[in-house]
mmCIF file of C-alpha atoms and ligand atoms in Angstrom:
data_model
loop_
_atom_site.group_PDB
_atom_site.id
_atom_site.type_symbol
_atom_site.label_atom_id
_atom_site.label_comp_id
_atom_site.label_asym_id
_atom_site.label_seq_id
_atom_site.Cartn_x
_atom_site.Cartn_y
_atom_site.Cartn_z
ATOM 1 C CA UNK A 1 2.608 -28.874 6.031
ATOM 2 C CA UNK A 2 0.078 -31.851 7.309
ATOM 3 C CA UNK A 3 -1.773 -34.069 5.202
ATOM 4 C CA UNK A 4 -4.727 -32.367 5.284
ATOM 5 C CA UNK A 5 -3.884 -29.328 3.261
ATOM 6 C CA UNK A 6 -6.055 -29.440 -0.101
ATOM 7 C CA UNK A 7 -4.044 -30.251 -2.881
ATOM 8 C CA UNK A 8 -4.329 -26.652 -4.545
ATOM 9 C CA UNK A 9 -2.908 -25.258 -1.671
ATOM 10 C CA UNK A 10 0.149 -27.118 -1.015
ATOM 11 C CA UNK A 11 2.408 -25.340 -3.725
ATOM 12 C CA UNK A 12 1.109 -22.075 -2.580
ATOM 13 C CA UNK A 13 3.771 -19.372 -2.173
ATOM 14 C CA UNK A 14 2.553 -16.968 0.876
ATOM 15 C CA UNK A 15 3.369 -13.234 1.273
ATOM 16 C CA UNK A 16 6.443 -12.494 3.324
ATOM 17 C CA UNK A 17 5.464 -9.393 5.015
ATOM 18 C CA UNK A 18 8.596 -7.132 6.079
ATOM 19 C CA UNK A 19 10.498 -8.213 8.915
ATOM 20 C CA UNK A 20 9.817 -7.198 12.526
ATOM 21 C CA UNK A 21 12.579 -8.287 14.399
ATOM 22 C CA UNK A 22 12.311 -7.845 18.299
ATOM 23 C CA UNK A 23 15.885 -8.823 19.237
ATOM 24 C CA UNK A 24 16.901 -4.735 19.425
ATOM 25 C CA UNK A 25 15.426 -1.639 18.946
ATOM 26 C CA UNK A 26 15.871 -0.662 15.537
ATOM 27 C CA UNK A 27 15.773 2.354 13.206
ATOM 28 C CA UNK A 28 12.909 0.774 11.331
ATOM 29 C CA UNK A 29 12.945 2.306 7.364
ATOM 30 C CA UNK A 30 11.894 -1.254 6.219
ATOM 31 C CA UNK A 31 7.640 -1.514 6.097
ATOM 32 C CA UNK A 32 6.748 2.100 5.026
ATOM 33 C CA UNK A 33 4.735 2.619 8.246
ATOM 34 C CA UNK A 34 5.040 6.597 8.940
ATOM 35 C CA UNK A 35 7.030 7.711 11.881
ATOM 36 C CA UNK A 36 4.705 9.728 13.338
ATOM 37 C CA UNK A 37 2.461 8.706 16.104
ATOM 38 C CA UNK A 38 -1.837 8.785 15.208
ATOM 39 C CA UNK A 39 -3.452 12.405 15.996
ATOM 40 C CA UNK A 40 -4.372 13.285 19.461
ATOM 41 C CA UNK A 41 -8.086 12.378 18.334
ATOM 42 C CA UNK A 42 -7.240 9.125 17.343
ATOM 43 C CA UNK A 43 -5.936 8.747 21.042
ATOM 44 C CA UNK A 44 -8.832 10.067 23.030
ATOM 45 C CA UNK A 45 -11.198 8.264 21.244
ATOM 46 C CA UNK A 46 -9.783 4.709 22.378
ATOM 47 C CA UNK A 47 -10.902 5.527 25.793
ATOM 48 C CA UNK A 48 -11.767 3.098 28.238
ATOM 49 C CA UNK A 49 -15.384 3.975 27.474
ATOM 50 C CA UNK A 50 -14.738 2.360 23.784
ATOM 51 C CA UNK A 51 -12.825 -0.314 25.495
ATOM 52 C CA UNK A 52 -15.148 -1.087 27.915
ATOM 53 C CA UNK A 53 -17.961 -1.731 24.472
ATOM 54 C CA UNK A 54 -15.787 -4.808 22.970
ATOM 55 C CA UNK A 55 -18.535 -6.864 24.812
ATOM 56 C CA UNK A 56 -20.536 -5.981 21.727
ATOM 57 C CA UNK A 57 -19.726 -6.649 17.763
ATOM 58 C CA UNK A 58 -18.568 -3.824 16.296
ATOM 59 C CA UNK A 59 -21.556 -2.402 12.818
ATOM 60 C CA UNK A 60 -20.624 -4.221 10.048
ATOM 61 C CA UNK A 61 -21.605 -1.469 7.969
ATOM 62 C CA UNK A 62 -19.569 0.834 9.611
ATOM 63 C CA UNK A 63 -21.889 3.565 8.119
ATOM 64 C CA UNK A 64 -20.570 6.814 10.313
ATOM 65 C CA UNK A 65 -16.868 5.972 8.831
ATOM 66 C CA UNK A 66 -17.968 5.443 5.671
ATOM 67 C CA UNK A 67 -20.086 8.692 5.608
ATOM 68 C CA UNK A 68 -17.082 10.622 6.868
ATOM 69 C CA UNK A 69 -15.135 9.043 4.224
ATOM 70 C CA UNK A 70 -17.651 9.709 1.915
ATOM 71 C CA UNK A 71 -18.262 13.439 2.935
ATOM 72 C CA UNK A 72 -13.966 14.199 2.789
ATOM 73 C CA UNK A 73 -13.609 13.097 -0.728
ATOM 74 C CA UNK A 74 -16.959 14.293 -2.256
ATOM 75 C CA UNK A 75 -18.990 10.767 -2.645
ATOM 76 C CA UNK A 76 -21.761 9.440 -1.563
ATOM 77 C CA UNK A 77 -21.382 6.115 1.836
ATOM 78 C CA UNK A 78 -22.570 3.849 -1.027
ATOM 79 C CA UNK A 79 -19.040 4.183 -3.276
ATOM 80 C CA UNK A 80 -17.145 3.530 0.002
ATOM 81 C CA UNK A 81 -16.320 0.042 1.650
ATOM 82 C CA UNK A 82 -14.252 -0.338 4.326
ATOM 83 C CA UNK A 83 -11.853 -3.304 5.484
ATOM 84 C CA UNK A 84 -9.400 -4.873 7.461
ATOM 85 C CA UNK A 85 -6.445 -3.234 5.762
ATOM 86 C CA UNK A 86 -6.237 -2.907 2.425
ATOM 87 C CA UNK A 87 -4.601 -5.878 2.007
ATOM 88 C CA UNK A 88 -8.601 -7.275 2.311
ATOM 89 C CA UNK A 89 -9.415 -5.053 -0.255
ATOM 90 C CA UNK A 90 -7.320 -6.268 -2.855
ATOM 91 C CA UNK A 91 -8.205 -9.896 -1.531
ATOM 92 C CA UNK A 92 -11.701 -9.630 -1.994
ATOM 93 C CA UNK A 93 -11.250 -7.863 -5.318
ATOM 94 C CA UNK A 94 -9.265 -10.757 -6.392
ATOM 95 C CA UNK A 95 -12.143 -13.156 -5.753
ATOM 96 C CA UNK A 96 -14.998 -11.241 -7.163
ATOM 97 C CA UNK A 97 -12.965 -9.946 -10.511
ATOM 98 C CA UNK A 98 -10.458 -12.246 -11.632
ATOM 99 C CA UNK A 99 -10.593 -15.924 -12.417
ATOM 100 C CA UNK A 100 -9.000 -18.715 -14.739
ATOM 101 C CA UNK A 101 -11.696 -17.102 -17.084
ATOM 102 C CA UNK A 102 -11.199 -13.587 -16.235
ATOM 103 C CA UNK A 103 -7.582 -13.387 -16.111
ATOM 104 C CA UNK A 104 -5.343 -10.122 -14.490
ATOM 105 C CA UNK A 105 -2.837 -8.422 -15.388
ATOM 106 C CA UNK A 106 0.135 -6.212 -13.520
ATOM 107 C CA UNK A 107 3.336 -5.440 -13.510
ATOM 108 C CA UNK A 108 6.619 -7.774 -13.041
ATOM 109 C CA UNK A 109 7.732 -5.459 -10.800
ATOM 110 C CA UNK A 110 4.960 -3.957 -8.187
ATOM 111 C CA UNK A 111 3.500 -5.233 -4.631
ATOM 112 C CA UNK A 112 4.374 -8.845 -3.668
ATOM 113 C CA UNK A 113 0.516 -9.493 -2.670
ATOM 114 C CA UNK A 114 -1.072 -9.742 -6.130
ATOM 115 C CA UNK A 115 0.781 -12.624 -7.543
ATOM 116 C CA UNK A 116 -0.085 -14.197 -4.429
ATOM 117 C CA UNK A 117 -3.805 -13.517 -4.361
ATOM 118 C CA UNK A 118 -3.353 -14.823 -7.909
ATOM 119 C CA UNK A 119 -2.232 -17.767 -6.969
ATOM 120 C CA UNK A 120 -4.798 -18.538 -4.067
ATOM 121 C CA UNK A 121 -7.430 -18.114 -6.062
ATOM 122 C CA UNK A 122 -6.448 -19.759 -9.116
ATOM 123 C CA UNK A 123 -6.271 -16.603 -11.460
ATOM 124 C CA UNK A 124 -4.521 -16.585 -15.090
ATOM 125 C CA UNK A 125 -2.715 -13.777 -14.747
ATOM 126 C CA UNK A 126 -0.105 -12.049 -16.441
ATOM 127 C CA UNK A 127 3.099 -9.638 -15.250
ATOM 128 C CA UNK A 128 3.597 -6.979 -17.471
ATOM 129 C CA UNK A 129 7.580 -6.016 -17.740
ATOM 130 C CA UNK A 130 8.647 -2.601 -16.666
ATOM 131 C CA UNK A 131 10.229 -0.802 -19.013
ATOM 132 C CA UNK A 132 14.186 -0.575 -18.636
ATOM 133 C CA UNK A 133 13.859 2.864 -16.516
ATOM 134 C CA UNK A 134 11.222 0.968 -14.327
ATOM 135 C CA UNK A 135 8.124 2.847 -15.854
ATOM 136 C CA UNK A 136 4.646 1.039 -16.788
ATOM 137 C CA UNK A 137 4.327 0.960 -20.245
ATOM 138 C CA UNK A 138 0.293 1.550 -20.488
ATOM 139 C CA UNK A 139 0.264 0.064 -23.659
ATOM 140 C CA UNK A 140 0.309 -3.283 -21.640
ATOM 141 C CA UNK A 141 -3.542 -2.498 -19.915
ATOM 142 C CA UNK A 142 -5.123 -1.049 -23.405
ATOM 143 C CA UNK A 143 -8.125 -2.973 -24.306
ATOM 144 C CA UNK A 144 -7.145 -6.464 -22.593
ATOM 145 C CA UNK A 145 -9.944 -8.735 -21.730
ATOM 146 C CA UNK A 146 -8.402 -8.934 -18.012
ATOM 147 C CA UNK A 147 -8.672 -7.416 -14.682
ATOM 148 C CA UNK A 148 -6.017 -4.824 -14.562
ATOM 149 C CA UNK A 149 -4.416 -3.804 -10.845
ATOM 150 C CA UNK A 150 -1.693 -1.205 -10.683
ATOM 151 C CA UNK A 151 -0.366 0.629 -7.429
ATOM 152 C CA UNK A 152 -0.007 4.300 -8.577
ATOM 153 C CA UNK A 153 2.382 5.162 -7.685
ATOM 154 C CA UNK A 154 4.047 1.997 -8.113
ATOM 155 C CA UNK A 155 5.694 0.013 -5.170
ATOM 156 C CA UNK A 156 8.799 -0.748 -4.401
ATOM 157 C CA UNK A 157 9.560 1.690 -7.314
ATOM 158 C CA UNK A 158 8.001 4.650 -6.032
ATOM 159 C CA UNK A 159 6.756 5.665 -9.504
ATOM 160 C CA UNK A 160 3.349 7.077 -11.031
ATOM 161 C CA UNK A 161 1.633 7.216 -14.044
ATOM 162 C CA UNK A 162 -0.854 9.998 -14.583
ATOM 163 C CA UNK A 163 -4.425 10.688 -14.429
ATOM 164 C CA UNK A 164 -4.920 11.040 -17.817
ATOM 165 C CA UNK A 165 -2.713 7.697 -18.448
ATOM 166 C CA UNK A 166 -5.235 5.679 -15.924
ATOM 167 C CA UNK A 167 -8.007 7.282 -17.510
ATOM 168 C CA UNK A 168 -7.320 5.982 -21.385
ATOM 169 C CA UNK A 169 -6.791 2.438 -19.033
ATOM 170 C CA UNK A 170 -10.118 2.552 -17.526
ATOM 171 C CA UNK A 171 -12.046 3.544 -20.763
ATOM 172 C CA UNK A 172 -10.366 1.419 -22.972
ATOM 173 C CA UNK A 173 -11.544 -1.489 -20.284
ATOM 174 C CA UNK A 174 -14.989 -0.996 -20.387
ATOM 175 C CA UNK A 175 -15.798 -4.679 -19.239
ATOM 176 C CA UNK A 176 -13.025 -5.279 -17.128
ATOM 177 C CA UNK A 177 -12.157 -3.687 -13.377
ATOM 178 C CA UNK A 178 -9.710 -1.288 -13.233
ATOM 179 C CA UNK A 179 -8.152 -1.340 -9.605
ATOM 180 C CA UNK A 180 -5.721 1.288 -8.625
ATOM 181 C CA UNK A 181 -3.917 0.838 -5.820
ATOM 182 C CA UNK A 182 -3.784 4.161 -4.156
ATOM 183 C CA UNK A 183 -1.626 3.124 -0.611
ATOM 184 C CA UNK A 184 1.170 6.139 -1.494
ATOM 185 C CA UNK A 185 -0.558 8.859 -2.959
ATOM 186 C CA UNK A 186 -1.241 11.057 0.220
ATOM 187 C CA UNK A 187 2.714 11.602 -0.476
ATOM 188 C CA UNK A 188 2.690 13.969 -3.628
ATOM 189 C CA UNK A 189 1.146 11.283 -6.313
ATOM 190 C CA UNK A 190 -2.428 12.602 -7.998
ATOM 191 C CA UNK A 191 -5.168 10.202 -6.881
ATOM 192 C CA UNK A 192 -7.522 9.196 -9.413
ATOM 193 C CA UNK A 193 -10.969 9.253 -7.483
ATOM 194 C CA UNK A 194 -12.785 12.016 -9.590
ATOM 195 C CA UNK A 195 -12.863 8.924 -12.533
ATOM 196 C CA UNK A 196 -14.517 6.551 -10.265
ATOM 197 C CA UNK A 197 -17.727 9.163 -10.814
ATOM 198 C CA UNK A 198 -17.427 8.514 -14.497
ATOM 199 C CA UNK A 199 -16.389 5.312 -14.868
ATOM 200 C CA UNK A 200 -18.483 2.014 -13.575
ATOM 201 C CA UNK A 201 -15.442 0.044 -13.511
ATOM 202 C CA UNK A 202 -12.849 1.653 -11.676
ATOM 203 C CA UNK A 203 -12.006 0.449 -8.610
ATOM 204 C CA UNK A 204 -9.250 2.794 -6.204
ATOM 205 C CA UNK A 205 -8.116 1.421 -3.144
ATOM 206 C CA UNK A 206 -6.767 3.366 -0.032
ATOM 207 C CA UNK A 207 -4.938 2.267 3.268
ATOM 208 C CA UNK A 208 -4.824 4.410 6.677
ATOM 209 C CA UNK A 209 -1.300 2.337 7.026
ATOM 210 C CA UNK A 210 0.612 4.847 5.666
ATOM 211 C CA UNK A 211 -0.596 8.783 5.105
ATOM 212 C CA UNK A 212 -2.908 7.938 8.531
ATOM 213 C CA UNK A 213 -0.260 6.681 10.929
ATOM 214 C CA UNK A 214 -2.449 3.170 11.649
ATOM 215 C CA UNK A 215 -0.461 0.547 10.085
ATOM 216 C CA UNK A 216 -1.480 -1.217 13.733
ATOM 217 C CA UNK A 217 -5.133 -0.699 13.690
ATOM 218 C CA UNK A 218 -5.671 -2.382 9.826
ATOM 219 C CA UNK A 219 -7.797 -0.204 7.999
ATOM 220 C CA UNK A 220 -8.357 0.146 4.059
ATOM 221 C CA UNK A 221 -10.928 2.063 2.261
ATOM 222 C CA UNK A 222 -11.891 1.519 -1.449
ATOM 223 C CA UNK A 223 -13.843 4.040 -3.489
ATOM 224 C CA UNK A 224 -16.294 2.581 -6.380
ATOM 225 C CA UNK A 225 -19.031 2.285 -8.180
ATOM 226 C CA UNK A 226 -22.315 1.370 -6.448
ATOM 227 C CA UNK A 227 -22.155 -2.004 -8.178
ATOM 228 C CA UNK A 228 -18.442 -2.775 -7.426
ATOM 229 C CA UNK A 229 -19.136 -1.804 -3.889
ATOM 230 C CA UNK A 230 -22.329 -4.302 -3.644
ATOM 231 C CA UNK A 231 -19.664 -7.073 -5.462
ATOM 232 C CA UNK A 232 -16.814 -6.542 -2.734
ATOM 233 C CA UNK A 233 -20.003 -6.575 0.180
ATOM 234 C CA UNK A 234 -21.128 -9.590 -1.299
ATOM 235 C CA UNK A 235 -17.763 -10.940 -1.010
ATOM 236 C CA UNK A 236 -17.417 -9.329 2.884
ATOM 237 C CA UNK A 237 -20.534 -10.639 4.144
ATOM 238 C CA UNK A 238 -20.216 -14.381 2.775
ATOM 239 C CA UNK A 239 -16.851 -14.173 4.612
ATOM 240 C CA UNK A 240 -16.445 -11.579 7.689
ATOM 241 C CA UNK A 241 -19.351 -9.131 7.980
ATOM 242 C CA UNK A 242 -17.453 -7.934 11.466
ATOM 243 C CA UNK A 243 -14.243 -7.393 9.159
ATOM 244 C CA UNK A 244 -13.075 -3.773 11.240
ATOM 245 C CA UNK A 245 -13.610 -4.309 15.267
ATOM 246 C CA UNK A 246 -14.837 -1.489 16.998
ATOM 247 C CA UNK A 247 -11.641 0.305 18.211
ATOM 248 C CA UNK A 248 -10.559 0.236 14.990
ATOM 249 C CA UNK A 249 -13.658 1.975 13.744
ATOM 250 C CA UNK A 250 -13.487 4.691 16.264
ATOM 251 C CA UNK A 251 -9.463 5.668 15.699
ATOM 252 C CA UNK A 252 -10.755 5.328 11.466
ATOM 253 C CA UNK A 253 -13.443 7.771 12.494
ATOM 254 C CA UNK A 254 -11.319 10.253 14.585
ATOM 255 C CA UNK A 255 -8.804 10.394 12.108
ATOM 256 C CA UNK A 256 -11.166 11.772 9.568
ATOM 257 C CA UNK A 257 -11.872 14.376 11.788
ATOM 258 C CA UNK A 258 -8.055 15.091 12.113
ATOM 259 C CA UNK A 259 -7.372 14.967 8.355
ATOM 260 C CA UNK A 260 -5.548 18.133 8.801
ATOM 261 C CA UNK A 261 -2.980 17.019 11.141
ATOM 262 C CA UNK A 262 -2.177 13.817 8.346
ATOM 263 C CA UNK A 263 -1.860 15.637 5.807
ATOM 264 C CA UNK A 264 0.982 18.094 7.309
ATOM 265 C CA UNK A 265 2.879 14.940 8.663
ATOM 266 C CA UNK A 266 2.571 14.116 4.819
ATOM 267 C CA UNK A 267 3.782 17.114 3.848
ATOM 268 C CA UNK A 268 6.964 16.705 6.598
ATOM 269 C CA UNK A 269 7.441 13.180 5.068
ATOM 270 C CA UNK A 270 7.948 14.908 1.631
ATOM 271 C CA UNK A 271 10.260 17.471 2.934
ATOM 272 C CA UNK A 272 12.221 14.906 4.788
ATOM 273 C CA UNK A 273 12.847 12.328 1.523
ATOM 274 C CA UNK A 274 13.663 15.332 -0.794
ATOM 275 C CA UNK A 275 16.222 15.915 2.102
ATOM 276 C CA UNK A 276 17.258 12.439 1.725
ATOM 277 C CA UNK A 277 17.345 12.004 -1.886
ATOM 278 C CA UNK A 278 20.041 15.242 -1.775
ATOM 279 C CA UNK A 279 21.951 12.798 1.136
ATOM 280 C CA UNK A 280 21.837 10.021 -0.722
ATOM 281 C CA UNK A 281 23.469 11.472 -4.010
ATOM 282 C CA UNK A 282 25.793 13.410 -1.574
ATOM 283 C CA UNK A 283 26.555 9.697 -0.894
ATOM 284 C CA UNK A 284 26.750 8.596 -4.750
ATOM 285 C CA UNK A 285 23.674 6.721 -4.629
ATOM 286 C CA UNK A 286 21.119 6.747 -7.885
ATOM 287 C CA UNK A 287 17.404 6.487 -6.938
ATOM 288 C CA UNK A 288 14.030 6.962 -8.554
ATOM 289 C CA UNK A 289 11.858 9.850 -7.988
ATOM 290 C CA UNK A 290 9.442 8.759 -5.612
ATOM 291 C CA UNK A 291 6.167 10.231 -5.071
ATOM 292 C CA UNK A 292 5.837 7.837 -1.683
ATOM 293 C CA UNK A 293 7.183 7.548 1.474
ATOM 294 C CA UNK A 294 10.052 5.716 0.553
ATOM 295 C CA UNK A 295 13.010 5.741 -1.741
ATOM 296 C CA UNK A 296 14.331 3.085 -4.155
ATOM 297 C CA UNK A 297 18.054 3.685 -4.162
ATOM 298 C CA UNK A 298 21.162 1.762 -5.074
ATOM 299 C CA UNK A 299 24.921 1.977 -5.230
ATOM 300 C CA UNK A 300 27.703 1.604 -7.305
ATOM 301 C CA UNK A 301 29.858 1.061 -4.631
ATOM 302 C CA UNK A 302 28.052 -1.617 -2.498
ATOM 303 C CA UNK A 303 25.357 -4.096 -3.676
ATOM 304 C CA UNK A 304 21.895 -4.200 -2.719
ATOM 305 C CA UNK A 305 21.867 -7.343 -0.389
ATOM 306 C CA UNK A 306 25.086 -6.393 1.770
ATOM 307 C CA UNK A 307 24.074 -2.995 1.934
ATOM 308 C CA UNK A 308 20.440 -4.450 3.622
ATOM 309 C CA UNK A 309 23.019 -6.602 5.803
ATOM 310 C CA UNK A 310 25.301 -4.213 7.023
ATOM 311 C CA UNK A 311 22.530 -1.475 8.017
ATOM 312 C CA UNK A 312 20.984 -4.041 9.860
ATOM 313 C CA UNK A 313 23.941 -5.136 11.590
ATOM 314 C CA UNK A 314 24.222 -1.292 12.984
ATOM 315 C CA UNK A 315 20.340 -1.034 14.103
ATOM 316 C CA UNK A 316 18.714 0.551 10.573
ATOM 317 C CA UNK A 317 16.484 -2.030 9.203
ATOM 318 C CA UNK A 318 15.702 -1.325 4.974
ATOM 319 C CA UNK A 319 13.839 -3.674 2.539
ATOM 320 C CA UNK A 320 15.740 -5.647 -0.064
ATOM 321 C CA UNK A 321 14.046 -7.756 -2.257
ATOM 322 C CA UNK A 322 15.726 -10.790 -3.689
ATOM 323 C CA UNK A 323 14.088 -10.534 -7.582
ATOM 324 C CA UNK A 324 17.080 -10.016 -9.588
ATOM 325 C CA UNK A 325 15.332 -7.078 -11.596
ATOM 326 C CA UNK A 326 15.564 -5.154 -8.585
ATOM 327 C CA UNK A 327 18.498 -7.371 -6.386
ATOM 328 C CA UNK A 328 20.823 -4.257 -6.855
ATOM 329 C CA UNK A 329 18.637 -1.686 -5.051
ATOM 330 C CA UNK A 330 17.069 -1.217 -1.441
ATOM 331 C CA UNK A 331 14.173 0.279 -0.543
ATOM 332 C CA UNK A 332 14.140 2.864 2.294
ATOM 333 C CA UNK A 333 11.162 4.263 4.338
ATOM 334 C CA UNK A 334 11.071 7.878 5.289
ATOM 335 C CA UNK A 335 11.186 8.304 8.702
ATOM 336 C CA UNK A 336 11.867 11.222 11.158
ATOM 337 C CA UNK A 337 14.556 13.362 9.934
ATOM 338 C CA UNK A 338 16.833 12.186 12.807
ATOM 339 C CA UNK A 339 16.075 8.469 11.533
ATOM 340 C CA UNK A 340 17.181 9.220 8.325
ATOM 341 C CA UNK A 341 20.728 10.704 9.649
ATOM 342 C CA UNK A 342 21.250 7.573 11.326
ATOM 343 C CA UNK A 343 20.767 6.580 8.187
ATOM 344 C CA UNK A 344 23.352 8.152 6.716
ATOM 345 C CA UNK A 345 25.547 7.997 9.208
ATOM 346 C CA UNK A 346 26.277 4.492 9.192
ATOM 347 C CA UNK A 347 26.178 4.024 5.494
ATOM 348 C CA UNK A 348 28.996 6.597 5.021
ATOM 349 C CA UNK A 349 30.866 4.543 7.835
ATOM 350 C CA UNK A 350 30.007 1.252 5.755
ATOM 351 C CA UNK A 351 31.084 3.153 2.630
ATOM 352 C CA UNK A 352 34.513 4.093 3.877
HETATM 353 N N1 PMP B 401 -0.801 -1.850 -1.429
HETATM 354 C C1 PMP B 401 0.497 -1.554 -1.468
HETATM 355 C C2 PMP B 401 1.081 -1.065 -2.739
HETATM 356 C C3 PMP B 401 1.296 -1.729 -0.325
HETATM 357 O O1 PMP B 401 2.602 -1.471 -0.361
HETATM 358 C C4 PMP B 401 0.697 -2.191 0.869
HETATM 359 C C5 PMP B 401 1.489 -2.327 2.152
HETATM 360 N N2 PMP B 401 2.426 -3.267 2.229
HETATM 361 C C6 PMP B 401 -0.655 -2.502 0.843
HETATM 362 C C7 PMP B 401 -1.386 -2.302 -0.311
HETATM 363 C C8 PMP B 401 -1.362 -3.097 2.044
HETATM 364 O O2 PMP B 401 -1.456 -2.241 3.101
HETATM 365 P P1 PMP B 401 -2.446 -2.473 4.309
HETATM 366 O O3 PMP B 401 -3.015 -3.858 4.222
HETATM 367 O O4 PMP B 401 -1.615 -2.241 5.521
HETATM 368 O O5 PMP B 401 -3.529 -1.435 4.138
#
């Protein structure tokens, strides 16, 4: 740290993002990315023609993505903004919604990023416990003069709560935002975007990182309310109006047209983790039911942190997380089928 960090700052904890080790090639179940490569319109649209633009800045209103957005999911451009990831998102909703004033509220257990967001920007926020079998008790988000962010499904649990459950959250809300964090619902979860017509003050967030195949290219998507979508622009231009660069825009664009080819490697995804749930209790492990593209498993027979060690020592990278709450578990990415026999086949030789 040098002396010139600002004071507020220099007790910040940062995000740890999932490793990315480069020492060996590994079979890499760790950051949720999918293993499938981007449609074959994704590829011939980052042609040396699009290259050969960069010269020029990118439209910071990337209106033609957000139209195809739009058009896909039944809204109109102005309920879609775009960003760098949807990490961005979530940043930008932390500085326009919550405050030390307007407080937030999420769960103990959920993605890493809010509490950190909280942090940088000063927030009062509060992490609601999980219940014992790692549900969200909704009881937590009923009429609570806060901002309210849930991933649904959750993450690293894997779990949802319903529509209807969201729904008595956002109307019971009715001057707070309501942001659901939608990253894993292209995997069997049931999106919530049909409220955002009804409700001013529901905010969904989406990522192409996942379902889309473009963890690389950093691309989010957030569906709203004309006058949460003017907050988070207001936010966007007063920090990066040229948040997506053009390449990025152009792959975002051709995978729209493509949706069909995403949503059957979703569809393999889900085929391939019910095939590894039946594995994995073949193997005596307990998971949750996920409705992602990952699994949040744990054994009797080894703990959490060795079992993270010991893949990783044979090639297969996983996620542990160090909270105690959750110490005893690991959370696995679906890959490719043969990934996930890899997989398997070391952890019955580390079992033995
Ligand atoms: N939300 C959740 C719940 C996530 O797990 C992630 C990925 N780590 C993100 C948002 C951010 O994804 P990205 O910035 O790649 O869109």
């Amino acid at each position: 740290m040098s002396k010139f960090l600002i004071n507020k700052y220099q007790s910040l904890e940062a995000y740890v993002p999932g490793e990315q080790p480069k020492d060996m090639e590994y079979v890499k179940l760790n950051t949720n990315e999918s293993p499938f490569p981007p449609s074959q319109g994704v590829l011939d649209r980052i042609s040396s023609a699009e290259v050969s633009k960069l010269n020029l800045y990118p439209d910071p209103d990337c209106k033609v993505l957000r139209k195809k957005i739009a058009e896909l999911y039944g809204f109109e451009s102005e309920n879609v903004f775009i960003s760098n990831g949807s990490d961005e998102i979530l940043s930008f909703a932390f500085m326009a919604f919550c405050s030390e004033e307007k407080g937030a509220v999420f769960p103990n257990i959920s993605y890493g990023f809010y509490k950190v967001y909280g942090d940088l920007y000063g927030v009062d926020y509060t992490e609601a416990p999980l219940k014992e079998d790692f549900t969200i008790d909704v009881n937590d988000y009923l009429n609570i003069n806060k901002t309210v962010v849930i991933a649904n499904p959750n993450a690293p649990t894997g779990l949802s709560l319903s529509v209807d459950e969201i729904e008595k959250i956002v109307k019971s809300n009715p001057d707070n935002v309501v942001l659901i964090d939608e990253a894993y619902v292209d995997f069997g979860g049931k999106s919530c975007i049909e409220l955002v017509k009804k409700y001013e003050n529901l905010l969904v967030v989406r990522t192409y990182s996942k379902s889309r195949s473009m963890a690389g290219a950093r691309l989010g998507y957030a569906f709203g309310s004309k006058s949460l979508i003017d907050d988070l622009n207001r936010i966007k231009y007063s920090t990066n109006p040229y948040n997506i660069n053009r390449l990025t825009l152009a792959a975002g664009e051709a995978a729209i047209d493509d949706n069909d080819y995403y949503m059957n490697r979703c569809k393999e995804i889900v085929e391939i983790r019910e095939y590894s749930k039946r594995r994995l209790s073949e193997l005596g492990f307990d998971y949750l039911d996920s409705d992602t593209n990952f699994i949040f498993a744990k054994s009797d027979k080894i703990i959490g942190e060795d079992y993270y060690r010991r893949l990783k020592e044979n090639g297969v990278l996983v996620r542990h997380f160090s909270n105690p709450l959750i110490s005893g578990y690991v959370r696995i990415t679906v890959g490719t089928r043969e990934q996930m026999d890899k997989l398997f086949e070391v952890t019955e030789k580390l079992l033995k």
